[in-house]
mmCIF file of C-alpha atoms and ligand atoms in Angstrom:
data_model
loop_
_atom_site.group_PDB
_atom_site.id
_atom_site.type_symbol
_atom_site.label_atom_id
_atom_site.label_comp_id
_atom_site.label_asym_id
_atom_site.label_seq_id
_atom_site.Cartn_x
_atom_site.Cartn_y
_atom_site.Cartn_z
ATOM 1 C CA MET A 25 0.057 -6.856 29.999
ATOM 2 C CA GLN A 26 -0.752 -6.819 33.667
ATOM 3 C CA ALA A 27 -0.052 -9.920 35.781
ATOM 4 C CA VAL A 28 -2.802 -10.352 38.373
ATOM 5 C CA TYR A 29 -2.766 -12.873 41.192
ATOM 6 C CA SER A 30 -5.871 -12.074 43.251
ATOM 7 C CA ILE A 31 -9.599 -12.199 42.527
ATOM 8 C CA VAL A 32 -10.092 -8.745 44.066
ATOM 9 C CA GLU A 33 -7.534 -7.150 41.752
ATOM 10 C CA LEU A 34 -8.925 -9.009 38.736
ATOM 11 C CA ARG A 35 -12.466 -7.813 39.466
ATOM 12 C CA GLN A 36 -11.297 -4.211 39.887
ATOM 13 C CA GLN A 37 -9.689 -4.315 36.457
ATOM 14 C CA VAL A 38 -12.673 -5.994 34.763
ATOM 15 C CA THR A 39 -15.071 -3.514 36.412
ATOM 16 C CA ALA A 40 -12.971 -0.584 35.125
ATOM 17 C CA TRP A 41 -13.140 -1.996 31.580
ATOM 18 C CA ARG A 42 -16.894 -2.473 31.828
ATOM 19 C CA LEU A 43 -17.404 1.115 32.996
ATOM 20 C CA GLN A 44 -15.673 2.175 29.781
ATOM 21 C CA GLY A 45 -18.125 -0.026 27.822
ATOM 22 C CA GLU A 46 -15.471 -2.596 26.883
ATOM 23 C CA THR A 47 -16.074 -6.321 26.353
ATOM 24 C CA VAL A 48 -13.927 -9.124 27.776
ATOM 25 C CA ALA A 49 -12.826 -12.454 26.284
ATOM 26 C CA PHE A 50 -11.372 -15.147 28.517
ATOM 27 C CA VAL A 51 -9.046 -18.066 27.719
ATOM 28 C CA PRO A 52 -8.572 -20.516 30.618
ATOM 29 C CA THR A 53 -5.338 -22.559 30.486
ATOM 30 C CA MET A 54 -3.113 -24.695 32.655
ATOM 31 C CA GLY A 55 -0.029 -22.983 31.215
ATOM 32 C CA ASN A 56 2.872 -24.522 29.271
ATOM 33 C CA LEU A 57 1.509 -22.521 26.383
ATOM 34 C CA HIS A 58 1.938 -23.514 22.743
ATOM 35 C CA ALA A 59 0.634 -22.309 19.383
ATOM 36 C CA GLY A 60 -2.781 -23.877 20.116
ATOM 37 C CA HIS A 61 -3.247 -21.597 23.113
ATOM 38 C CA LEU A 62 -2.033 -18.600 21.117
ATOM 39 C CA ALA A 63 -4.663 -19.396 18.456
ATOM 40 C CA LEU A 64 -7.309 -19.151 21.215
ATOM 41 C CA VAL A 65 -5.867 -15.789 22.254
ATOM 42 C CA ALA A 66 -5.842 -14.544 18.638
ATOM 43 C CA GLN A 67 -9.535 -15.469 18.294
ATOM 44 C CA ALA A 68 -10.268 -13.824 21.649
ATOM 45 C CA ARG A 69 -8.762 -10.583 20.311
ATOM 46 C CA ARG A 70 -11.128 -10.675 17.343
ATOM 47 C CA HIS A 71 -14.172 -10.926 19.610
ATOM 48 C CA ALA A 72 -13.551 -8.528 22.478
ATOM 49 C CA ASP A 73 -11.834 -5.303 23.470
ATOM 50 C CA ARG A 74 -9.942 -6.962 26.322
ATOM 51 C CA VAL A 75 -8.386 -10.417 26.704
ATOM 52 C CA VAL A 76 -7.764 -12.259 29.974
ATOM 53 C CA VAL A 77 -5.787 -15.540 30.058
ATOM 54 C CA SER A 78 -5.641 -17.609 33.227
ATOM 55 C CA VAL A 79 -2.835 -20.002 34.093
ATOM 56 C CA PHE A 80 -3.799 -22.420 36.845
ATOM 57 C CA VAL A 81 -2.912 -26.105 37.130
ATOM 58 C CA ASN A 82 -6.139 -27.419 38.585
ATOM 59 C CA PRO A 83 -5.586 -30.336 40.982
ATOM 60 C CA LEU A 84 -9.285 -31.243 40.979
ATOM 61 C CA GLN A 85 -9.164 -32.542 37.403
ATOM 62 C CA PHE A 86 -6.227 -34.935 37.922
ATOM 63 C CA GLY A 87 -6.736 -38.518 39.087
ATOM 64 C CA ALA A 88 -4.581 -39.961 41.882
ATOM 65 C CA ASP A 89 -2.379 -41.836 39.382
ATOM 66 C CA GLU A 90 -2.090 -38.943 36.906
ATOM 67 C CA ASP A 91 0.611 -36.358 36.172
ATOM 68 C CA LEU A 92 -0.347 -33.478 38.525
ATOM 69 C CA ALA A 93 3.090 -33.407 40.195
ATOM 70 C CA SER A 94 5.029 -33.516 36.921
ATOM 71 C CA TYR A 95 2.667 -31.309 34.871
ATOM 72 C CA PRO A 96 4.937 -28.622 33.348
ATOM 73 C CA ARG A 97 4.753 -25.314 35.224
ATOM 74 C CA THR A 98 6.358 -22.660 33.028
ATOM 75 C CA LEU A 99 4.864 -19.354 34.220
ATOM 76 C CA ALA A 100 7.851 -17.152 33.256
ATOM 77 C CA ALA A 101 7.914 -18.505 29.688
ATOM 78 C CA ASP A 102 4.094 -18.344 29.461
ATOM 79 C CA SER A 103 4.124 -14.747 30.641
ATOM 80 C CA ALA A 104 6.693 -13.798 27.956
ATOM 81 C CA LYS A 105 4.473 -15.362 25.248
ATOM 82 C CA LEU A 106 1.357 -13.582 26.494
ATOM 83 C CA GLU A 107 2.960 -10.186 27.147
ATOM 84 C CA PRO A 108 2.418 -8.770 23.628
ATOM 85 C CA VAL A 109 -1.053 -10.234 23.052
ATOM 86 C CA VAL A 110 -3.189 -10.112 26.216
ATOM 87 C CA ASP A 111 -4.360 -7.458 28.669
ATOM 88 C CA VAL A 112 -4.308 -9.543 31.840
ATOM 89 C CA LEU A 113 -2.526 -12.743 32.800
ATOM 90 C CA PHE A 114 -4.450 -14.105 35.779
ATOM 91 C CA ALA A 115 -2.310 -16.583 37.709
ATOM 92 C CA PRO A 116 -4.100 -17.291 40.992
ATOM 93 C CA SER A 117 -2.541 -19.394 43.741
ATOM 94 C CA MET A 118 -4.111 -22.599 45.035
ATOM 95 C CA MET A 119 -5.297 -20.674 48.133
ATOM 96 C CA GLU A 120 -7.011 -18.103 45.929
ATOM 97 C CA VAL A 121 -8.950 -20.729 43.951
ATOM 98 C CA TYR A 122 -9.533 -23.335 46.676
ATOM 99 C CA PRO A 123 -9.193 -21.492 50.023
ATOM 100 C CA ARG A 124 -10.547 -24.456 52.003
ATOM 101 C CA GLY A 125 -8.709 -27.071 49.886
ATOM 102 C CA HIS A 126 -9.828 -28.552 46.596
ATOM 103 C CA GLU A 127 -10.866 -31.818 48.252
ATOM 104 C CA VAL A 128 -13.711 -30.073 50.121
ATOM 105 C CA ALA A 129 -14.724 -27.499 47.500
ATOM 106 C CA SER A 130 -18.293 -27.512 46.159
ATOM 107 C CA GLN A 131 -18.307 -29.373 42.858
ATOM 108 C CA ILE A 132 -20.167 -29.263 39.572
ATOM 109 C CA ASP A 133 -21.152 -32.547 37.977
ATOM 110 C CA VAL A 134 -22.406 -32.318 34.395
ATOM 111 C CA PRO A 135 -24.393 -35.470 33.623
ATOM 112 C CA GLU A 136 -24.625 -37.407 30.341
ATOM 113 C CA VAL A 137 -22.009 -35.669 28.218
ATOM 114 C CA SER A 138 -19.370 -36.225 30.949
ATOM 115 C CA GLU A 139 -20.072 -39.871 31.420
ATOM 116 C CA SER A 140 -18.523 -41.701 28.464
ATOM 117 C CA LEU A 141 -15.099 -41.688 26.734
ATOM 118 C CA CYS A 142 -12.577 -39.679 28.821
ATOM 119 C CA GLY A 143 -15.190 -39.291 31.557
ATOM 120 C CA ALA A 144 -15.475 -43.056 31.961
ATOM 121 C CA LEU A 145 -11.701 -43.570 31.912
ATOM 122 C CA ARG A 146 -10.813 -40.631 34.158
ATOM 123 C CA PRO A 147 -13.435 -40.659 36.954
ATOM 124 C CA GLY A 148 -13.927 -37.178 38.401
ATOM 125 C CA HIS A 149 -11.928 -35.467 35.652
ATOM 126 C CA PHE A 150 -14.839 -33.505 34.187
ATOM 127 C CA ILE A 151 -16.153 -32.629 37.651
ATOM 128 C CA GLY A 152 -12.763 -31.014 38.212
ATOM 129 C CA VAL A 153 -12.842 -29.219 34.859
ATOM 130 C CA ALA A 154 -16.446 -27.989 35.189
ATOM 131 C CA THR A 155 -15.866 -26.840 38.766
ATOM 132 C CA VAL A 156 -12.733 -24.818 38.062
ATOM 133 C CA VAL A 157 -14.115 -23.336 34.842
ATOM 134 C CA ALA A 158 -17.316 -22.252 36.635
ATOM 135 C CA LYS A 159 -15.199 -20.655 39.368
ATOM 136 C CA LEU A 160 -13.020 -18.908 36.771
ATOM 137 C CA PHE A 161 -16.130 -17.674 34.916
ATOM 138 C CA ASN A 162 -17.365 -16.171 38.182
ATOM 139 C CA MET A 163 -13.981 -14.556 38.821
ATOM 140 C CA VAL A 164 -13.504 -13.090 35.318
ATOM 141 C CA GLN A 165 -17.173 -12.636 34.288
ATOM 142 C CA PRO A 166 -16.294 -12.628 30.579
ATOM 143 C CA ASN A 167 -18.562 -11.877 27.616
ATOM 144 C CA TYR A 168 -16.781 -14.532 25.559
ATOM 145 C CA THR A 169 -14.708 -17.589 26.350
ATOM 146 C CA LEU A 170 -12.665 -19.701 23.981
ATOM 147 C CA PHE A 171 -12.000 -23.431 24.069
ATOM 148 C CA GLY A 172 -10.050 -25.640 21.667
ATOM 149 C CA GLU A 173 -11.814 -28.376 19.709
ATOM 150 C CA LYS A 174 -8.927 -30.726 20.477
ATOM 151 C CA ASP A 175 -10.517 -31.339 23.889
ATOM 152 C CA TYR A 176 -13.841 -31.980 22.207
ATOM 153 C CA GLN A 177 -15.583 -33.639 25.142
ATOM 154 C CA GLN A 178 -14.377 -30.895 27.492
ATOM 155 C CA LEU A 179 -15.865 -28.307 25.124
ATOM 156 C CA GLN A 180 -19.254 -30.078 25.211
ATOM 157 C CA VAL A 181 -19.125 -30.376 29.012
ATOM 158 C CA ILE A 182 -18.438 -26.641 29.334
ATOM 159 C CA ARG A 183 -21.212 -25.781 26.878
ATOM 160 C CA ARG A 184 -23.698 -27.869 28.878
ATOM 161 C CA MET A 185 -22.504 -26.544 32.229
ATOM 162 C CA ALA A 186 -22.719 -22.911 31.079
ATOM 163 C CA ALA A 187 -26.228 -23.468 29.651
ATOM 164 C CA ASP A 188 -27.503 -25.372 32.711
ATOM 165 C CA LEU A 189 -26.105 -22.802 35.160
ATOM 166 C CA CYS A 190 -27.098 -19.777 33.046
ATOM 167 C CA PHE A 191 -23.649 -18.270 32.701
ATOM 168 C CA PRO A 192 -24.045 -15.175 30.497
ATOM 169 C CA VAL A 193 -21.030 -16.058 28.381
ATOM 170 C CA GLU A 194 -20.697 -16.942 24.696
ATOM 171 C CA ILE A 195 -18.555 -20.024 24.190
ATOM 172 C CA ILE A 196 -16.442 -19.989 21.037
ATOM 173 C CA ALA A 197 -14.879 -23.207 19.731
ATOM 174 C CA VAL A 198 -11.502 -22.872 18.027
ATOM 175 C CA PRO A 199 -10.211 -25.507 15.573
ATOM 176 C CA THR A 200 -7.364 -27.765 16.660
ATOM 177 C CA VAL A 201 -3.896 -26.494 15.797
ATOM 178 C CA ARG A 202 -1.660 -29.233 14.363
ATOM 179 C CA ALA A 203 2.043 -29.680 13.730
ATOM 180 C CA VAL A 204 2.943 -30.009 10.028
ATOM 181 C CA ASP A 205 2.819 -33.813 10.352
ATOM 182 C CA GLY A 206 -0.742 -33.639 11.736
ATOM 183 C CA LEU A 207 -0.134 -34.183 15.450
ATOM 184 C CA ALA A 208 -2.546 -32.048 17.483
ATOM 185 C CA LEU A 209 -0.591 -29.609 19.658
ATOM 186 C CA SER A 210 -0.827 -30.454 23.338
ATOM 187 C CA SER A 211 1.073 -29.547 26.476
ATOM 188 C CA ARG A 212 1.628 -33.275 26.997
ATOM 189 C CA ASN A 213 3.442 -33.754 23.640
ATOM 190 C CA GLY A 214 6.581 -32.656 25.483
ATOM 191 C CA TYR A 215 6.528 -36.002 27.323
ATOM 192 C CA LEU A 216 7.085 -37.938 24.052
ATOM 193 C CA SER A 217 10.514 -39.411 23.275
ATOM 194 C CA THR A 218 12.017 -38.682 19.843
ATOM 195 C CA VAL A 219 10.847 -42.052 18.523
ATOM 196 C CA GLU A 220 7.350 -41.645 20.013
ATOM 197 C CA ARG A 221 7.086 -38.160 18.530
ATOM 198 C CA GLU A 222 7.673 -39.666 15.070
ATOM 199 C CA VAL A 223 4.933 -42.246 15.611
ATOM 200 C CA ALA A 224 2.431 -39.880 17.273
ATOM 201 C CA PRO A 225 0.864 -38.497 14.020
ATOM 202 C CA ARG A 226 -0.517 -41.999 13.362
ATOM 203 C CA LEU A 227 -3.321 -41.095 15.772
ATOM 204 C CA TYR A 228 -4.531 -38.351 13.441
ATOM 205 C CA GLN A 229 -3.980 -40.589 10.403
ATOM 206 C CA ALA A 230 -6.195 -43.261 11.974
ATOM 207 C CA LEU A 231 -8.961 -40.678 12.480
ATOM 208 C CA GLN A 232 -8.572 -39.456 8.891
ATOM 209 C CA LYS A 233 -8.868 -43.029 7.595
ATOM 210 C CA THR A 234 -12.095 -43.545 9.540
ATOM 211 C CA VAL A 235 -13.580 -40.259 8.330
ATOM 212 C CA GLN A 236 -12.665 -41.198 4.761
ATOM 213 C CA GLY A 237 -14.501 -44.508 5.251
ATOM 214 C CA LEU A 238 -17.599 -42.604 6.420
ATOM 215 C CA ILE A 239 -17.386 -40.208 3.461
ATOM 216 C CA ASP A 240 -17.063 -43.218 1.141
ATOM 217 C CA GLY A 241 -20.392 -44.462 2.470
ATOM 218 C CA ARG A 242 -19.411 -46.989 5.122
ATOM 219 C CA ARG A 243 -21.859 -47.186 8.028
ATOM 220 C CA ASP A 244 -20.461 -50.270 9.762
ATOM 221 C CA TYR A 245 -19.348 -48.187 12.726
ATOM 222 C CA ALA A 246 -18.216 -51.086 14.908
ATOM 223 C CA ALA A 247 -15.928 -52.378 12.158
ATOM 224 C CA LEU A 248 -14.567 -48.892 11.468
ATOM 225 C CA GLU A 249 -13.833 -48.429 15.181
ATOM 226 C CA ARG A 250 -12.120 -51.828 15.381
ATOM 227 C CA GLU A 251 -9.996 -50.993 12.324
ATOM 228 C CA GLY A 252 -9.044 -47.641 13.892
ATOM 229 C CA ARG A 253 -7.916 -49.392 17.070
ATOM 230 C CA GLU A 254 -5.941 -51.897 15.004
ATOM 231 C CA VAL A 255 -4.101 -49.102 13.156
ATOM 232 C CA LEU A 256 -3.101 -47.667 16.535
ATOM 233 C CA GLU A 257 -2.071 -51.032 17.981
ATOM 234 C CA GLY A 258 0.032 -51.631 14.859
ATOM 235 C CA ALA A 259 1.896 -48.402 15.626
ATOM 236 C CA ASP A 260 2.551 -49.424 19.267
ATOM 237 C CA PHE A 261 -0.184 -47.303 20.790
ATOM 238 C CA GLU A 262 -2.362 -48.701 23.560
ATOM 239 C CA PRO A 263 -5.816 -47.446 22.510
ATOM 240 C CA GLU A 264 -8.229 -46.497 25.300
ATOM 241 C CA TYR A 265 -11.122 -45.744 22.971
ATOM 242 C CA PHE A 266 -11.743 -45.179 19.297
ATOM 243 C CA SER A 267 -15.336 -44.140 18.857
ATOM 244 C CA ILE A 268 -17.744 -42.703 16.306
ATOM 245 C CA ARG A 269 -20.312 -40.507 18.069
ATOM 246 C CA GLN A 270 -23.002 -37.951 17.359
ATOM 247 C CA ALA A 271 -21.365 -34.531 17.210
ATOM 248 C CA GLY A 272 -22.280 -32.314 20.169
ATOM 249 C CA SER A 273 -24.180 -34.777 22.353
ATOM 250 C CA LEU A 274 -21.534 -37.530 22.100
ATOM 251 C CA LYS A 275 -24.355 -40.084 22.138
ATOM 252 C CA MET A 276 -23.838 -43.322 20.218
ATOM 253 C CA ALA A 277 -24.102 -42.706 16.494
ATOM 254 C CA ASP A 278 -26.529 -44.525 14.262
ATOM 255 C CA SER A 279 -26.465 -44.764 10.489
ATOM 256 C CA GLU A 280 -29.004 -41.908 10.074
ATOM 257 C CA MET A 281 -26.819 -39.329 11.839
ATOM 258 C CA PRO A 282 -25.366 -36.708 9.489
ATOM 259 C CA GLU A 283 -23.069 -34.889 11.946
ATOM 260 C CA LEU A 284 -20.499 -37.203 13.448
ATOM 261 C CA ILE A 285 -17.326 -36.916 15.445
ATOM 262 C CA VAL A 286 -14.629 -39.589 15.597
ATOM 263 C CA LEU A 287 -12.724 -39.485 18.880
ATOM 264 C CA ALA A 288 -9.703 -41.411 20.072
ATOM 265 C CA ALA A 289 -7.554 -41.650 23.182
ATOM 266 C CA ALA A 290 -4.435 -43.774 23.278
ATOM 267 C CA LYS A 291 -1.267 -44.184 25.301
ATOM 268 C CA LEU A 292 2.051 -43.956 23.502
ATOM 269 C CA GLY A 293 4.592 -45.138 26.033
ATOM 270 C CA LYS A 294 3.642 -43.218 29.170
ATOM 271 C CA THR A 295 1.974 -40.348 27.318
ATOM 272 C CA ARG A 296 -1.785 -40.224 26.881
ATOM 273 C CA LEU A 297 -2.844 -38.538 23.643
ATOM 274 C CA ILE A 298 -6.349 -37.563 22.569
ATOM 275 C CA ASP A 299 -7.613 -36.287 19.250
ATOM 276 C CA ASN A 300 -10.810 -36.109 17.207
ATOM 277 C CA LEU A 301 -12.054 -35.347 13.724
ATOM 278 C CA ALA A 302 -15.506 -34.166 12.709
ATOM 279 C CA CYS A 303 -17.350 -35.620 9.740
ATOM 280 C CA SER A 304 -20.395 -34.015 8.162
ATOM 281 C CA LEU A 305 -22.413 -36.341 5.945
ATOM 282 C CA VAL A 306 -24.961 -33.689 4.991
ATOM 283 C CA GLU A 307 -25.494 -33.895 1.185
HETATM 284 O O1 PAF B 63 -8.033 -27.462 28.866
HETATM 285 C C1 PAF B 63 -7.418 -27.097 29.894
HETATM 286 O O2 PAF B 63 -6.268 -26.647 29.840
HETATM 287 C C2 PAF B 63 -8.077 -27.237 31.252
HETATM 288 O O3 PAF B 63 -8.870 -28.362 31.301
HETATM 289 C C3 PAF B 63 -8.864 -25.986 31.666
HETATM 290 C C4 PAF B 63 -10.029 -25.725 30.744
HETATM 291 C C5 PAF B 63 -7.942 -24.776 31.689
HETATM 292 C C6 PAF B 63 -9.426 -26.164 33.072
HETATM 293 O O4 PAF B 63 -8.415 -26.360 34.010
#
């Protein structure tokens, strides 16, 4: 594995691969890597000759009251995990990504799919994500890119952004990796206390209960959502949303929709957790 810190050096390497007729898969991350990230890398390997992983904690996607300062920065440990499985670790500095400062950088706003759920609760978050991912796509110029389904809304925002801006990249969704008790792996799980960690799988259980209700024929979405929130409140979560939506578009679901996604965000103590579960009602 080669560690690369500059765009110039990255482009030289990617150009050399292309001249040899090799394809490139790209996994963007903010570091603090866990088995979920390594699943993205493993999928990347299956699709392309070369794999690039970026590690960059993007200030533009954090709100003023969020955890940018305390977000775990673990580059040495991340590098050791990536060493045997990737070709390039791209770890650009802030100056490399935002030479004039992130506050004054040109921004990408993806309408509609960004607006509800996490987008409504974290104003500017998806502008920050779409902007940095577009910049990273331009730096790496990959054939393939891989995103986890755990950040379901992010995945849809990136799909829309790449389509609208004609990025010649194939976006591959990778299923959520879960701990044995069902908790979706996340860099933020490390913030949970021992007691909170025991309670945290209730988020996934609440989603499973809702999906089971849908499979059993229930179409009273508002009641199902209320019950989901109540399960979370009963386990000492503070739910931010618990919502049944159309898969892909994230528009409000109606009873005719066969492809649904149930999404939830909730605070457990100081930690914000998100998760989702798809439900296909096609006969
Ligand atoms: O999912 C993440 O880790 C980040 O949002 C991403 C896609 C790397 C952009 O900073």
